[in-house]
Tab-separated table of C-alpha atoms in Angstrom:
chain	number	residue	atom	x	y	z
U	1	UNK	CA	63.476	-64.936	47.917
U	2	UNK	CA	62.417	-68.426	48.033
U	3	UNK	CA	59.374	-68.079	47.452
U	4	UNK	CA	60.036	-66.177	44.359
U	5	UNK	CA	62.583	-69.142	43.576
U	6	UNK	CA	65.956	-67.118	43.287
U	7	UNK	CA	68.963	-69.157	43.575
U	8	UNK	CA	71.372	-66.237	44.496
U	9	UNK	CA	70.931	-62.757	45.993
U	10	UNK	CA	74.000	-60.077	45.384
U	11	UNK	CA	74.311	-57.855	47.975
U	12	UNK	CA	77.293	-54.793	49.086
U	13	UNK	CA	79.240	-55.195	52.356
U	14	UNK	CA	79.918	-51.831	53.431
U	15	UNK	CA	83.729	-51.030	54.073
U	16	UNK	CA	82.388	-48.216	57.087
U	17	UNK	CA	79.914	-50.752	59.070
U	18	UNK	CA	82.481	-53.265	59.289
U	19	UNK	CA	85.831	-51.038	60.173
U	20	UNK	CA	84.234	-47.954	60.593
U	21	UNK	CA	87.626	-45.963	61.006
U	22	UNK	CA	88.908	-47.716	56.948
U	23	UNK	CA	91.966	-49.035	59.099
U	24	UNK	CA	92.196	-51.103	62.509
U	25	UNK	CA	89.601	-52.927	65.185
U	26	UNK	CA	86.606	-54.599	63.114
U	27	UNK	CA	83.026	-53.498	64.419
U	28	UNK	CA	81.772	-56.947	66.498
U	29	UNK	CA	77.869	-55.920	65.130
U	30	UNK	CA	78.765	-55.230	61.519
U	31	UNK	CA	80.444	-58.401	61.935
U	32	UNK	CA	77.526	-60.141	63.170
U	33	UNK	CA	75.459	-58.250	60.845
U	34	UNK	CA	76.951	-59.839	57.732
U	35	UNK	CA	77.411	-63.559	59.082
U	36	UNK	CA	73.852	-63.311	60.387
U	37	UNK	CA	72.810	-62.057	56.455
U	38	UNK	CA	75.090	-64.804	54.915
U	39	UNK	CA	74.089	-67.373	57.388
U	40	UNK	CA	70.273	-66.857	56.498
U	41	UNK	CA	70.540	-66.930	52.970
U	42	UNK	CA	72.969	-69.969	52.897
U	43	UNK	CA	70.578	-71.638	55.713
U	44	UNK	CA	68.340	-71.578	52.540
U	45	UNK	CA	69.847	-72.277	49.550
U	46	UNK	CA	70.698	-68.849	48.324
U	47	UNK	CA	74.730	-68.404	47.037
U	48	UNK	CA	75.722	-64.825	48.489
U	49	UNK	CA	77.721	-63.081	45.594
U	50	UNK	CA	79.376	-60.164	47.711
U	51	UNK	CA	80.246	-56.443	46.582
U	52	UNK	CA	83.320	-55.047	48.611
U	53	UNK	CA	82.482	-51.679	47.320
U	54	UNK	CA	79.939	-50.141	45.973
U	55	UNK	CA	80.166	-46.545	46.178
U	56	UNK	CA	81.315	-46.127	49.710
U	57	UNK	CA	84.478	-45.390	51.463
U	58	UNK	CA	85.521	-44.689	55.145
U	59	UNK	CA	85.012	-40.798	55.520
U	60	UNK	CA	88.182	-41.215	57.332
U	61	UNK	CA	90.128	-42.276	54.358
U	62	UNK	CA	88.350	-39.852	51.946
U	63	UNK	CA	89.574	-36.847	54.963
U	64	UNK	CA	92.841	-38.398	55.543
U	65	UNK	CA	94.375	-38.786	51.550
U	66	UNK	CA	91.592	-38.170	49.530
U	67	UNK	CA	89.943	-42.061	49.414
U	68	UNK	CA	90.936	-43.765	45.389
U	69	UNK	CA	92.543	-40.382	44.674
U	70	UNK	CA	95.353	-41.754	46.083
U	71	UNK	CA	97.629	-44.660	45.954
U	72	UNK	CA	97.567	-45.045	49.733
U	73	UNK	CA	93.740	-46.943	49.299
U	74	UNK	CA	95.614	-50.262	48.137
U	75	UNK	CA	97.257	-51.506	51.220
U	76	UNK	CA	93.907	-50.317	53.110
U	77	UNK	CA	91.267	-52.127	50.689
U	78	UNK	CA	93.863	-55.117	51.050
U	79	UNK	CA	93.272	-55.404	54.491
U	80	UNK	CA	89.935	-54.610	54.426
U	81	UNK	CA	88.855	-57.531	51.467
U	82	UNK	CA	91.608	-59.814	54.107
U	83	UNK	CA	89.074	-59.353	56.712
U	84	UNK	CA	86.210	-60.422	54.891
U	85	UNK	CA	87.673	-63.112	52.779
U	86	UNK	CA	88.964	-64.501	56.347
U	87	UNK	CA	85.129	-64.180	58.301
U	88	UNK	CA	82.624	-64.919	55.456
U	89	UNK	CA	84.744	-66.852	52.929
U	90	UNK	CA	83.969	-70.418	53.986
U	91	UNK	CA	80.400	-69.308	52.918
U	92	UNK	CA	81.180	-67.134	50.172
U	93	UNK	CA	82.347	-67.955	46.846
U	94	UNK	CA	81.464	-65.123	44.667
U	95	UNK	CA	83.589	-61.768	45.496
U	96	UNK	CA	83.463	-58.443	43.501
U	97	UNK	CA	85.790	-55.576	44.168
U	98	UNK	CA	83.947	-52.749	42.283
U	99	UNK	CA	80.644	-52.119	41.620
U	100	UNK	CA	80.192	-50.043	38.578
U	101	UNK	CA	83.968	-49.202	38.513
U	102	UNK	CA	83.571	-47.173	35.131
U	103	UNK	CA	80.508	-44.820	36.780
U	104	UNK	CA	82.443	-44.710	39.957
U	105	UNK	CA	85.151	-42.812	38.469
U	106	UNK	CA	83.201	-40.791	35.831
U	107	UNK	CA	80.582	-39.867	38.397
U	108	UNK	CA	82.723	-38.885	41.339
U	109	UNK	CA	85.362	-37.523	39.727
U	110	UNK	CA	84.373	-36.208	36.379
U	111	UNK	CA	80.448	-35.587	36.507
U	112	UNK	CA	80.447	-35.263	40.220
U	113	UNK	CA	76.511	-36.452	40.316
U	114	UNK	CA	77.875	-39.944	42.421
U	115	UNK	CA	79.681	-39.708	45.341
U	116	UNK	CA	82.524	-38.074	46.589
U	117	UNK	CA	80.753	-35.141	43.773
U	118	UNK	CA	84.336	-33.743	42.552
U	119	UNK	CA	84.101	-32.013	39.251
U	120	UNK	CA	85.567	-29.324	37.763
U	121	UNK	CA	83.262	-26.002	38.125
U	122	UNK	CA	82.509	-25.900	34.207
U	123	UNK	CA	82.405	-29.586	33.303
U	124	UNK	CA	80.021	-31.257	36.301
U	125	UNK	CA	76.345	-32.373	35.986
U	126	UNK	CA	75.810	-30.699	39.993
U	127	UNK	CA	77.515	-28.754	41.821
U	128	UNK	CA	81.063	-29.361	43.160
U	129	UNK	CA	83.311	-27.778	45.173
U	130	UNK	CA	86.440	-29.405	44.389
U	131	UNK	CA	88.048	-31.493	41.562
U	132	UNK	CA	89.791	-32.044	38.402
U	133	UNK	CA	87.478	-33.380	35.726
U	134	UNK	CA	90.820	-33.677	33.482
U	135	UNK	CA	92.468	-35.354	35.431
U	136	UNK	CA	90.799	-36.919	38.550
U	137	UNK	CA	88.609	-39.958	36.574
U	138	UNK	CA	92.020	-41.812	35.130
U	139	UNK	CA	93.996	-41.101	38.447
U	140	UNK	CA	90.768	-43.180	40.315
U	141	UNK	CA	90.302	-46.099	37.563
U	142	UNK	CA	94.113	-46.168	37.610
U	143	UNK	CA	94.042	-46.975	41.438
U	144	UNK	CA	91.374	-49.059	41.429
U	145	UNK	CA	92.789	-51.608	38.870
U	146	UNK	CA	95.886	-52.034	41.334
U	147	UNK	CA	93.693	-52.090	43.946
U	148	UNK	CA	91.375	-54.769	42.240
U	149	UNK	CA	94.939	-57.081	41.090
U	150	UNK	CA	96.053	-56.448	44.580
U	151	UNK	CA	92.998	-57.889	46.153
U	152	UNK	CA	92.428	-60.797	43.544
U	153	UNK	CA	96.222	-61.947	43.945
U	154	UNK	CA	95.734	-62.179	47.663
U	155	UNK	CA	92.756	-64.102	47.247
U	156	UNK	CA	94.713	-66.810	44.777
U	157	UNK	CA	97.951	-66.991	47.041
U	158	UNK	CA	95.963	-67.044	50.243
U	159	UNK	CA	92.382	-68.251	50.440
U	160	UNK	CA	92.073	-69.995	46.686
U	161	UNK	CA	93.212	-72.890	47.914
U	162	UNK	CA	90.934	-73.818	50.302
U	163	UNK	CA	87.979	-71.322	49.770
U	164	UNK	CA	87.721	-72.059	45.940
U	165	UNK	CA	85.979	-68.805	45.159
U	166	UNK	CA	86.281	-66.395	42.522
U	167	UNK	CA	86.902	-62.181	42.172
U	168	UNK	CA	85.642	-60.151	39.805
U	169	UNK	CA	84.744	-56.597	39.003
U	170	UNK	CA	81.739	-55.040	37.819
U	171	UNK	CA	81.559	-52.561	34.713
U	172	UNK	CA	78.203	-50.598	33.814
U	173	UNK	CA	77.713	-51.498	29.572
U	174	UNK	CA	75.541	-50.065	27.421
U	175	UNK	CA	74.736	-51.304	24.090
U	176	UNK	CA	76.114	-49.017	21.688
U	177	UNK	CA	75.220	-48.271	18.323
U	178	UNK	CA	76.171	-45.732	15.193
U	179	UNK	CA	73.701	-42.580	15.335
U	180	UNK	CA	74.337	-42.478	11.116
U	181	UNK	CA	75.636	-44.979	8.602
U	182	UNK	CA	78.226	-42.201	8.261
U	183	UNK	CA	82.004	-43.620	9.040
U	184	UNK	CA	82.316	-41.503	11.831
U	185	UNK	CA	79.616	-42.315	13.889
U	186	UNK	CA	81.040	-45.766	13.065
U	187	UNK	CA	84.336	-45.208	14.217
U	188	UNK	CA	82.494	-42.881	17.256
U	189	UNK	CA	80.872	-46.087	18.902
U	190	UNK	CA	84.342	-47.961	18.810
U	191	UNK	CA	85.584	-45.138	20.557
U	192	UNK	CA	82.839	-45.075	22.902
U	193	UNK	CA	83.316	-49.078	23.671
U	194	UNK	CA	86.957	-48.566	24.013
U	195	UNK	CA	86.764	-45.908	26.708
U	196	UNK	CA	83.529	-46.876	28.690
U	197	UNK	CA	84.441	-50.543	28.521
U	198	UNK	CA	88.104	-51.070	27.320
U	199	UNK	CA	89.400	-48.439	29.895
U	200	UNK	CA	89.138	-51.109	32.464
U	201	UNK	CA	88.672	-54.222	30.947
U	202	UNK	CA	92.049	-54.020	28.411
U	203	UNK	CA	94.046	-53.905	31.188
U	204	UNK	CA	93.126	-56.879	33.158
U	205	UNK	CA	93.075	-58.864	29.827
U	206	UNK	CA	96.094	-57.482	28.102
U	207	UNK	CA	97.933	-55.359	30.737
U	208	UNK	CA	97.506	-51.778	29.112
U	209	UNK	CA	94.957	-49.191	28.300
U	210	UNK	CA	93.489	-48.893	24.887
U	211	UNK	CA	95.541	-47.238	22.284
U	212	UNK	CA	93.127	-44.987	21.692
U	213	UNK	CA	92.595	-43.947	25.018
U	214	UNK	CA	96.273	-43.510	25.511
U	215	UNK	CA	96.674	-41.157	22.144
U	216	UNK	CA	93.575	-38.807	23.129
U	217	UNK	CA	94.306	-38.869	26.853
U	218	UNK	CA	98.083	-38.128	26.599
U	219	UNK	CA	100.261	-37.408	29.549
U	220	UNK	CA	96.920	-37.130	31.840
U	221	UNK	CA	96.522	-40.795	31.117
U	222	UNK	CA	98.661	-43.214	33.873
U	223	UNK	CA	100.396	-45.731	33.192
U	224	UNK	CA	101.640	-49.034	34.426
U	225	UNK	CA	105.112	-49.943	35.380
U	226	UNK	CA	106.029	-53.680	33.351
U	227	UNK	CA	105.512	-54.955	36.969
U	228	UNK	CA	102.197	-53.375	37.484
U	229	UNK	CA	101.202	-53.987	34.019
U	230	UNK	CA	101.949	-57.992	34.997
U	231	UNK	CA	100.020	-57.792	37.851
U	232	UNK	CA	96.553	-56.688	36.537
U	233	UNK	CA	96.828	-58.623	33.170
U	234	UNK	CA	94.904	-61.933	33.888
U	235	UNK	CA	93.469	-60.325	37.407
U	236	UNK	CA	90.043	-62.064	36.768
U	237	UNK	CA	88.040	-64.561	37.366
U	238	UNK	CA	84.774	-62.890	35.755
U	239	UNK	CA	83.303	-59.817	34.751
U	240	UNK	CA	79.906	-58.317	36.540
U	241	UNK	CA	77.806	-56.948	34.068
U	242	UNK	CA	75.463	-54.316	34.670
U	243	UNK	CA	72.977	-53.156	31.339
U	244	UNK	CA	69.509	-51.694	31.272
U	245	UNK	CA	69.629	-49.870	27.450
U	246	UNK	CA	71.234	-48.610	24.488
U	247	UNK	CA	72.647	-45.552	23.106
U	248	UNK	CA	73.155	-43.776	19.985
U	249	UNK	CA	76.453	-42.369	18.958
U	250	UNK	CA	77.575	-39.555	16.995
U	251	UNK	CA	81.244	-38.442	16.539
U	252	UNK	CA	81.712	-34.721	17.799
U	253	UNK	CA	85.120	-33.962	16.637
U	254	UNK	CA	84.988	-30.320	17.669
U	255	UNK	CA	85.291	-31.808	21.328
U	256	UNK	CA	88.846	-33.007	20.731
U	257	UNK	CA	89.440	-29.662	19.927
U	258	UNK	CA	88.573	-27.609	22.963
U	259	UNK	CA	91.076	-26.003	26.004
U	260	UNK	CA	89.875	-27.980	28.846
U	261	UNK	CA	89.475	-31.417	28.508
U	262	UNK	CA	88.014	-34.377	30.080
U	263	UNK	CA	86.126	-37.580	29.310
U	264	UNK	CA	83.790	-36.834	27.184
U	265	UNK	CA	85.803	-34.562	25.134
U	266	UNK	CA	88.792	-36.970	24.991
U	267	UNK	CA	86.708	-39.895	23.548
U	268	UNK	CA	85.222	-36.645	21.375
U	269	UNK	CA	81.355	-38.523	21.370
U	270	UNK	CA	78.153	-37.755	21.888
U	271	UNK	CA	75.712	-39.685	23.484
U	272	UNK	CA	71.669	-39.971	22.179
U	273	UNK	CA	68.995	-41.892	24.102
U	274	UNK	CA	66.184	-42.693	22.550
U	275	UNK	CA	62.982	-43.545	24.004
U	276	UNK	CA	61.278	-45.500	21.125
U	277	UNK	CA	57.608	-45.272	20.286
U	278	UNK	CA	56.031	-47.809	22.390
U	279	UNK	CA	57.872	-47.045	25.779
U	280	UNK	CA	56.288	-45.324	27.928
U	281	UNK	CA	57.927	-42.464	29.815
U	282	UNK	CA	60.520	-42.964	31.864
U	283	UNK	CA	60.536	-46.265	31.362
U	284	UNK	CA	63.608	-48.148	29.578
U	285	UNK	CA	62.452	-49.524	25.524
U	286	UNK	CA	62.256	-53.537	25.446
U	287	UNK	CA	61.268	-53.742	21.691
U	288	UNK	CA	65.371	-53.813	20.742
U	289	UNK	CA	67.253	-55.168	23.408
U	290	UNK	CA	71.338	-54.880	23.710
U	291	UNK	CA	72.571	-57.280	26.287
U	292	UNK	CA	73.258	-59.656	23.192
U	293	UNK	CA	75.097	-57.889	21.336
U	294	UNK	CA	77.239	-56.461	24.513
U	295	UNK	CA	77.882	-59.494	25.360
U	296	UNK	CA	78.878	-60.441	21.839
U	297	UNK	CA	81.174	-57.730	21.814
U	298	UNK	CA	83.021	-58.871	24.923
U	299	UNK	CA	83.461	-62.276	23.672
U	300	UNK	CA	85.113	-61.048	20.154
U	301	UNK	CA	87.021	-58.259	22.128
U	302	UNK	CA	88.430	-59.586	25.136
U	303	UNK	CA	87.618	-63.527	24.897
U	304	UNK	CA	85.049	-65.787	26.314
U	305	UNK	CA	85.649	-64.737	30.078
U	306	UNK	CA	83.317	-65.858	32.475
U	307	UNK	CA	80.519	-63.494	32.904
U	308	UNK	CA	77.535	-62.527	35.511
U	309	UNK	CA	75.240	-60.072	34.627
U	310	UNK	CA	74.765	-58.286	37.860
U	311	UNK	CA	71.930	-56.037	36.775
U	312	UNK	CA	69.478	-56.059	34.437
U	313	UNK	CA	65.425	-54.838	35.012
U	314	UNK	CA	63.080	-51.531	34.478
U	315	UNK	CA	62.444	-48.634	35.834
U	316	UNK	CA	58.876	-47.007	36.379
U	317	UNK	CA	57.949	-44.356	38.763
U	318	UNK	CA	57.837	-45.711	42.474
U	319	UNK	CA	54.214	-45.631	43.288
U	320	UNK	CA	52.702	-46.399	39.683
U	321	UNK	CA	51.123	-49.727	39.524
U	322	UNK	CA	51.416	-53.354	40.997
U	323	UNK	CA	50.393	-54.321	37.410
U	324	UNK	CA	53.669	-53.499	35.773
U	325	UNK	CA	53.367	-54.963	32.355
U	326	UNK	CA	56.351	-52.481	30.761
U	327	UNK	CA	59.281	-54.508	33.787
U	328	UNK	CA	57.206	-57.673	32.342
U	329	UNK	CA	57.789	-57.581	28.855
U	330	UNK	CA	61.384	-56.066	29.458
U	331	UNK	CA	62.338	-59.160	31.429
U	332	UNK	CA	61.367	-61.832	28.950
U	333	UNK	CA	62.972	-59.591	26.252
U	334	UNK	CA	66.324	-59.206	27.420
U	335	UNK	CA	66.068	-62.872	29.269
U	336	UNK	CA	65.420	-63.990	25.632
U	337	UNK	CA	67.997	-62.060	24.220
U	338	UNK	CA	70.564	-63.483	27.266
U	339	UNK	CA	69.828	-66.959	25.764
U	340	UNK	CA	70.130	-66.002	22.388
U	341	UNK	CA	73.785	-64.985	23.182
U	342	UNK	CA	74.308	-67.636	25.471
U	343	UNK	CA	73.422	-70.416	22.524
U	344	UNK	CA	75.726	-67.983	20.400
U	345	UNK	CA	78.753	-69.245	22.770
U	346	UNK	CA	78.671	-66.771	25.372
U	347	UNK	CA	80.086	-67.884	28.611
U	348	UNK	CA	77.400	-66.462	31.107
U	349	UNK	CA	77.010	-67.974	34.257
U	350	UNK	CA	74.769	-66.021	36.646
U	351	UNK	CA	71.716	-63.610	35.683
U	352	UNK	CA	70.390	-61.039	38.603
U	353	UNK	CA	67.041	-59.216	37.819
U	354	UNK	CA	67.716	-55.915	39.801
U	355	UNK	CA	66.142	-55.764	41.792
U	356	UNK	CA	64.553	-57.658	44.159
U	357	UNK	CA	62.748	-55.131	46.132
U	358	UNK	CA	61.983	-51.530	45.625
U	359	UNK	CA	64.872	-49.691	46.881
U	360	UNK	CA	66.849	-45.966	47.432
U	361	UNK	CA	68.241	-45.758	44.135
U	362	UNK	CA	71.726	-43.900	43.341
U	363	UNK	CA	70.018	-41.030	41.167
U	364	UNK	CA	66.597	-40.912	41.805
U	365	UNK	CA	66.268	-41.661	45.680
U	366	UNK	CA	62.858	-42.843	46.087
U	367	UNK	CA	61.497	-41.493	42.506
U	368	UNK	CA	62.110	-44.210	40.975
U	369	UNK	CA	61.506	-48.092	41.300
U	370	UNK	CA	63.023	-51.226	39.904
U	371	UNK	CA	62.063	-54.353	42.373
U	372	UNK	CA	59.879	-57.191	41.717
U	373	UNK	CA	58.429	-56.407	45.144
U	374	UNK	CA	56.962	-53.202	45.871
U	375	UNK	CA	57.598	-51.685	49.300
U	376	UNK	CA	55.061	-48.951	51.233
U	377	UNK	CA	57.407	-46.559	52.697
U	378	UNK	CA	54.137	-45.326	54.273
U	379	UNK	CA	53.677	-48.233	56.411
U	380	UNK	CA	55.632	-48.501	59.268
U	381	UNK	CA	56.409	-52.094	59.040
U	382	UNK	CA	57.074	-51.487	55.359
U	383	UNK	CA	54.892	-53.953	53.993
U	384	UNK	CA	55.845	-55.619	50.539
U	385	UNK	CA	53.697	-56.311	47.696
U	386	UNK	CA	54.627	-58.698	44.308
U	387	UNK	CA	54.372	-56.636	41.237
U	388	UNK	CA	53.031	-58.583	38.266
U	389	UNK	CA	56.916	-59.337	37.503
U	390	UNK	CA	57.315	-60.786	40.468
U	391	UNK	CA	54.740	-63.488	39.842
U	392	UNK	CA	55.834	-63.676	36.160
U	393	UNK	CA	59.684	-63.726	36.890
U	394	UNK	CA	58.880	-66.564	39.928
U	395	UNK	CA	56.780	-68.556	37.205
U	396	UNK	CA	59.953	-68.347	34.867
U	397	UNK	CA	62.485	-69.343	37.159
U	398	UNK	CA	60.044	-72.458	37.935
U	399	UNK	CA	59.449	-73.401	34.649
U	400	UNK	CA	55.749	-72.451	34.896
U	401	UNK	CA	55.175	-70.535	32.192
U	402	UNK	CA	56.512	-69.450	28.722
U	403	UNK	CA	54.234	-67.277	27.783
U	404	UNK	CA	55.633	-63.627	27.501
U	405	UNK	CA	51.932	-62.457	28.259
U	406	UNK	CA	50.860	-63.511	31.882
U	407	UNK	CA	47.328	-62.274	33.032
U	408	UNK	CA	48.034	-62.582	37.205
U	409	UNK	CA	45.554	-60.835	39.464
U	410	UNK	CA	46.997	-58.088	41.788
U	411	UNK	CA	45.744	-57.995	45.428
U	412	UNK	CA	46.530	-54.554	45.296
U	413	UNK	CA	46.895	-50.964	43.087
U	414	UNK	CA	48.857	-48.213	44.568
U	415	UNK	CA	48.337	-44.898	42.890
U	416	UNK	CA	50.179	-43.289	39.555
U	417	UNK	CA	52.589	-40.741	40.060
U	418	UNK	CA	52.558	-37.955	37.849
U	419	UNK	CA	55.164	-37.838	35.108
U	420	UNK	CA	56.567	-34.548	35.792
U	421	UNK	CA	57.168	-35.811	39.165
U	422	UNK	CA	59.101	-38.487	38.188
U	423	UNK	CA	61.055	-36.707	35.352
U	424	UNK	CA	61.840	-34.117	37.572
């Protein structure tokens, strides 16, 4: 990391390493696992900007009520962030309660291809075995909103003070755009910003859901009491951004019109990736990058809130090439298009490349790769290796270079995966 020149390094404390029953004695080594991280990358120079969840809860909570299906998570994630604020907060100043809070609830409870994998039988991407895709994603994103105000009013009444830190929570964004010039695909991509983003960002800037949510959703949609409702409005101190790519939409009004319901067919949308001509494969397009006008949107929509984007990079298969030109040209495109917004006004303080080394991704496992550092799972010591992005990214941050087309030699090729591998 210091070599490469990065400033900060965002990183998930898992909730079962450190109290590995959810509730009661606090594991000594998962303890001394995190100070020894935080300790290291403080030691040199490197802010730690924490994730208290990301994904992962106690199986003993998810056995015992059913984990953010019910209401009885709050007073355990209290306790559990009041642990860590208490041990790593003197060193710690950036805190996020959810990653991805939007995909946590649509995944697991709606889609079921994220964990806990609850779905209804006809509605999930994989196979479930329990689950209420009607019903299950709003009951989750209701909980963790009071579970997010809880945790961020604990932090201002009891460590603000004399920590000085700041709590956020993370939201996955894509840019979205009409599919038509027709007035309903128009009116479609409001819709689609209002549910994927508004669902949890309206309430923690005006203390409700979006109107529109509440008219499609109806009675399945939960709603605050005027004390909860005063509790999450103003509950944050930033927003975590996470973007890679944009997406097309087209209204499907027959959706609305169906028996069963559930996300998608509430918001009544369809969704339309597009590759673009240049791109290869299973790579994400750089030639028309969103996080400007996401950004833009946020600022008109919900004010100029502080904002880190959390992730941003590319994704090629895992053992293509060292010489990854596609992750090079997407970085200085959307890093372009970041400073674009930011001399538009945008308050953005923080910018994470993800990621920093190749890693087990949530969907792909090991198929895919986004680090600046390759890693040989076939070496035992798991050797790393800079990509070309690495060196180009490290240049950047240094002010080395400013030229979007860096010619770097690689010590090293590993060999191309085929593409029906990776799309498979």
């Amino acid at each position: 990391m210091v070599d490469t020149g990065l400033e900060a390094y965002r990183f998930s404390i898992s909730w079962s390493r450190l109290i590995p029953n959810g509730r009661g004695p606090v594991n000594p080594k998962g303890l001394q696992y995190y100070n020894s991280l935080i300790n290291e990358l403080v030691s040199h120079g490197i802010q730690p900007h924490v994730t208290l969840c990301h994904d992962d809860v106690p199986q003993v909570l998810e056995d015992e009520y059913g984990g953010w299906l019910s209401e009885k998570i709050i007073n355990d994630f209290i306790a559990y962030a009041d642990i860590c604020f208490k041990e790593f907060g003197d060193r710690v100043l950036h805190w996020t309660t959810v990653n991805e809070a939007n995909v946590f609830a649509l995944g697991g409870y709606d889609l079921g291809f994220t964990p806990p994998g609850r779905c209804s039988p006809h509605v999930g991407i994989g196979p479930c075995s329990r689950g209420n895709s009607s019903t299950e994603p709003y009951i989750v994103a209701h909980n963790m909103l009071l579970t997010h105000s809880s945790v961020f009013r604990l932090y201002k009444r009891k460590y603000k003070s004399t920590q000085h830190g700041f709590v956020g929570l993370n939201i996955f964004a894509y840019r979205f755009i009409p599919h038509t010039n027709a007035t309903a695909d128009e009116g479609a991509t409001l819709r689609a910003y209002a549910f994927y983003l508004g669902w949890f960002i309206s309430p923690l800037i005006f203390g409700d859901y979006p109107v529109t949510m509440k008219d499609r959703v109806g009675s399945r949609m939960p709603t605050f009491t005027r004390q909860e409702s005063e509790q999450v409005k103003g509950a944050i101190d930033f927003i975590g951004l996470n973007h890679y790519a944009t997406l097309h939409v087209k209204d499907r009004p027959s959706a609305f019109e169906r028996d069963y319901r559930d996300f998608s067919t509430d918001a009544a949308i369809q969704l339309v990736f597009e590759q673009g001509g240049i791109t290869p494969k299973g790579e994400y397009p750089w030639t028309q990058p969103g996080l400007r006008a996401v950004l833009e949107y946020f600022k008109k929509t919900y004010g100029n809130l502080p904002i880190y984007i959390h992730e941003n990079g590319q994704t090629t298969p895992r053992n293509a090439t060292l010489n990854d030109t596609g992750r090079v040209e997407y970085l200085h495109a959307y890093i372009r298009n970041l400073l674009d917004a930011m001399r538009n006004g945008s308050n953005v303080r923080g910018y994470f490349s993800w990621s920093f080394l190749d890693g087990l991704e949530l969907l792909d496992g090991y198929k895919s790769a986004y680090g600046l550092y390759y890693v040989d799972l076939d070496d035992k010591n798991l050797t790393r290796y800079p990509k070309l992005s690495q060196q180009w990214y490290s240049n950047f941050l240094k002010g080395k270079s400013r030229k979007s087309n860096v010619n770097l030699e690689i010590g090293k090729e590993v060999s191309h995966s085929s593409e029906s591998e990776f799309s498979s």
